[in-house]
Structures are given as C-alpha cells and as structure tokens.
Short mmCIF file of C-alpha atoms in Angstrom, two decimals:
data_model
loop_
_atom_site.label_atom_id
_atom_site.label_comp_id
_atom_site.label_asym_id
_atom_site.label_seq_id
_atom_site.Cartn_x
_atom_site.Cartn_y
_atom_site.Cartn_z
CA LYS A 14 1.63 101.00 82.15
CA LYS A 15 0.36 101.96 79.50
CA ASN A 16 -2.45 100.75 77.68
CA ILE A 17 -3.50 98.78 80.93
CA SER A 18 -6.83 99.38 82.35
CA ILE A 19 -6.27 99.66 85.89
CA MET A 20 -9.81 100.63 87.17
CA SER A 21 -13.12 100.14 85.17
CA GLY A 22 -14.78 102.86 84.43
CA TYR A 23 -16.19 105.31 81.17
CA ASN A 24 -13.94 108.58 80.20
CA SER A 25 -17.13 110.13 77.55
CA ARG A 26 -16.33 113.72 78.71
CA LEU A 27 -15.89 116.01 75.35
CA ASP A 28 -14.36 120.03 75.62
CA ASN A 29 -15.56 122.00 73.47
CA ILE A 30 -13.06 122.06 70.84
CA GLN A 31 -13.83 118.52 70.98
CA ALA A 32 -17.37 118.65 70.48
CA ALA A 33 -16.50 121.23 67.72
CA VAL A 34 -14.33 118.56 66.34
CA ALA A 35 -16.63 115.65 66.21
CA ASN A 36 -18.44 118.37 65.00
CA VAL A 37 -17.47 118.56 61.65
CA LYS A 38 -16.03 115.14 61.10
CA LEU A 39 -20.15 113.37 62.02
CA LYS A 40 -20.69 115.42 59.17
CA LYS A 41 -17.75 113.32 56.93
CA ILE A 42 -18.61 110.61 58.55
CA LYS A 43 -20.69 107.85 56.43
CA SER A 44 -17.86 109.62 53.07
CA ARG A 45 -14.62 108.65 55.33
CA ILE A 46 -16.31 105.09 57.03
CA LEU A 47 -16.44 104.19 53.06
CA LYS A 48 -13.00 105.45 52.70
CA THR A 49 -11.91 103.95 55.36
CA ILE A 50 -12.97 100.10 53.31
CA LYS A 51 -11.78 101.18 50.34
CA TYR A 52 -8.62 101.34 51.80
CA ALA A 53 -8.87 98.13 53.64
CA ASP A 54 -10.51 96.37 50.81
CA TYR A 55 -6.97 97.58 49.25
CA TYR A 56 -4.88 96.24 51.67
CA ASN A 57 -6.62 92.75 52.19
CA ALA A 58 -6.34 92.62 48.32
CA LYS A 59 -2.93 93.37 48.20
CA LEU A 60 -1.64 91.46 51.42
CA LYS A 61 -4.59 88.48 52.17
CA GLU A 62 -0.96 86.45 50.68
CA TYR A 63 1.17 87.23 53.83
CA LEU A 64 -1.03 88.02 56.86
CA ASN A 65 -3.99 86.97 57.71
CA VAL A 66 -6.42 90.16 57.39
CA PRO A 67 -9.80 90.75 57.93
CA HIS A 68 -12.65 89.84 56.80
CA TYR A 69 -16.32 90.47 56.63
CA ARG A 70 -19.71 89.32 55.22
CA LYS A 71 -21.48 91.33 52.42
CA ASN A 72 -24.18 92.08 55.26
CA GLU A 73 -21.67 93.71 57.41
CA GLU A 74 -20.80 97.65 57.98
CA PRO A 75 -17.21 98.06 59.10
CA VAL A 76 -16.38 101.29 59.57
CA PHE A 77 -12.35 100.23 59.81
CA HIS A 78 -10.84 102.24 62.77
CA ARG A 79 -8.03 100.00 63.04
CA TYR A 80 -7.32 97.78 60.66
CA ILE A 81 -5.76 95.39 62.36
CA VAL A 82 -3.93 92.15 60.59
CA ILE A 83 -2.89 88.40 62.20
CA CYS A 84 0.53 87.41 62.26
CA LYS A 85 2.06 83.22 62.28
CA ASN A 86 3.64 84.14 65.60
CA GLN A 87 4.73 86.81 67.95
CA ARG A 88 7.45 86.68 67.02
CA GLU A 89 6.71 87.33 63.11
CA ARG A 90 4.37 90.36 64.31
CA ASP A 91 7.34 91.22 66.35
CA THR A 92 10.01 91.68 63.48
CA LEU A 93 7.37 93.40 60.94
CA TYR A 94 6.47 96.06 63.64
CA LYS A 95 9.83 96.91 64.41
CA PHE A 96 10.88 96.21 60.18
CA LEU A 97 8.20 98.88 59.40
CA GLN A 98 9.04 101.01 62.69
CA LYS A 99 12.82 101.22 60.95
CA ASN A 100 10.78 102.23 57.94
CA ASP A 101 8.29 105.44 59.70
CA ILE A 102 5.83 103.01 59.30
CA GLU A 103 4.15 103.44 62.21
CA THR A 104 1.91 100.71 63.66
CA LYS A 105 0.69 99.41 66.77
CA ILE A 106 0.16 96.62 69.49
CA ASN A 107 -3.78 97.53 70.32
CA TYR A 108 -4.14 94.00 72.04
CA GLY A 109 -1.18 93.22 73.15
CA VAL A 110 -2.68 92.71 76.91
CA PRO A 111 -5.81 90.21 77.68
CA LEU A 112 -8.45 92.71 79.29
CA TYR A 113 -8.77 89.51 81.15
CA ASN A 114 -5.66 90.73 82.87
CA HIS A 115 -5.20 94.05 82.80
CA PRO A 116 -5.77 94.43 86.77
CA ALA A 117 -9.45 96.41 86.50
CA TYR A 118 -10.75 93.47 84.81
CA LYS A 119 -8.98 90.47 87.65
CA LYS A 120 -12.45 89.17 89.90
CA TYR A 121 -13.52 88.17 85.54
CA LYS A 122 -10.71 85.63 85.78
CA ASN A 123 -12.08 82.48 85.89
CA GLY A 124 -11.83 80.71 82.71
CA ASN A 125 -9.00 79.79 80.44
CA PHE A 126 -9.02 81.99 77.63
CA PRO A 127 -6.83 80.50 74.76
CA ASN A 128 -7.94 82.04 71.78
CA ALA A 129 -7.38 85.71 73.49
CA GLU A 130 -4.03 84.76 74.56
CA LYS A 131 -2.62 83.52 71.13
CA PHE A 132 -4.66 86.47 68.99
CA SER A 133 -2.62 89.41 71.51
CA ARG A 134 0.87 87.49 70.22
CA ARG A 135 -0.48 88.42 66.53
CA MET A 136 -2.00 91.44 66.22
CA LEU A 137 -0.65 94.09 64.92
CA SER A 138 -2.68 97.50 63.34
CA LEU A 139 -1.79 98.44 59.89
CA PRO A 140 -2.65 102.45 59.63
CA LEU A 141 -5.84 103.10 58.30
CA TYR A 142 -7.48 106.50 58.11
CA PRO A 143 -9.80 108.17 55.39
CA GLU A 144 -6.95 111.38 54.80
CA MET A 145 -4.20 108.33 53.98
CA LYS A 146 -3.02 108.74 50.08
CA LYS A 147 -2.78 105.76 47.94
CA ASN A 148 0.25 106.08 47.52
CA GLU A 149 1.27 105.94 51.21
CA ILE A 150 -1.12 102.58 51.52
CA ASP A 151 1.03 101.46 48.63
CA TYR A 152 4.70 102.08 51.09
CA VAL A 153 2.96 100.21 54.09
CA ILE A 154 2.03 97.18 50.75
CA SER A 155 5.35 97.49 49.27
CA LYS A 156 7.76 97.54 52.76
CA ILE A 157 5.38 94.44 53.74
CA ARG A 158 6.24 92.79 50.76
CA LYS A 159 9.73 93.65 51.00
CA PHE A 160 9.44 91.91 54.22
CA PHE A 161 8.08 88.56 53.75
CA GLN A 162 10.43 87.71 51.12
CA SER A 163 13.30 88.60 52.26
#
C-alpha cells in the first residue's frame, strides 16, 4: 500500500546523480528557504479566513518542505482535494494514516491518540516550492476561495 510503512528503518543512500543534484541545491538552500517562507506567508494571509494555516513564532525558522493546511473535517478536506484536482492543482494527503497505525509501528500502539486521528483526517498539503511563480500561487488561492464561496 502506498505511504504505509511495513518495517522501520532508514533509506539514506544517494546515487551519483542524486548527490550531484543535492550539491547544486545545497549551494542555494538559504535563498530557497527564504522564497518558500515568503510564499507560505502569502498563502497564510490570503487563506486564513478559509482554512487553518500553519503558524510559526518569530524565533522559529521554518523551511516549509510541505505547506499543510487543516480543514474543518474530513469531508471538507476530501471535497477540496477533489475540487483542486479537477482544476489541475496537485495536492497531497501526506499523513492520512497516523504513524502508530502503520504495520511497522504496531508495537508502539499502546494508547489513545485522538489528536493524531483528528488531524490525519483533516490535513491537506498545498503546492509550495521555490520554483513556483506568484501567478501559480494566486491561481491556487483563487480556486480555494471559489471552493469556499460556492
């Protein structure tokens, strides 16, 4: 099954091509992070009345490798996901299954985790990467606004 951990472990090997790409990207890491923060702040300003957007404190330094919003409930998340997909906007449900429910971590399931359950059903990752153009972000925002206004 996709996005389900069967066994715990690490996969930290890079082949030569991946290492070469990483070397180039690492030289630009600061500017890439600053750009994603700028875009995340823009998303936040434009979407905060529709969705629960990510927050961070002034002393924190987020990198926004994912821009995850929280919907009111699973129905809203799933409907928004499908709506954006129909409008050629790729979103992801990255953490749809809480980690302790993966087969690899069953031995750790020794309690009740209502917040993990609640948020796993409501989270949606919107597109965010340094190469995005402002008009692409504006398009995503306009479609989300349209979804909530209709």
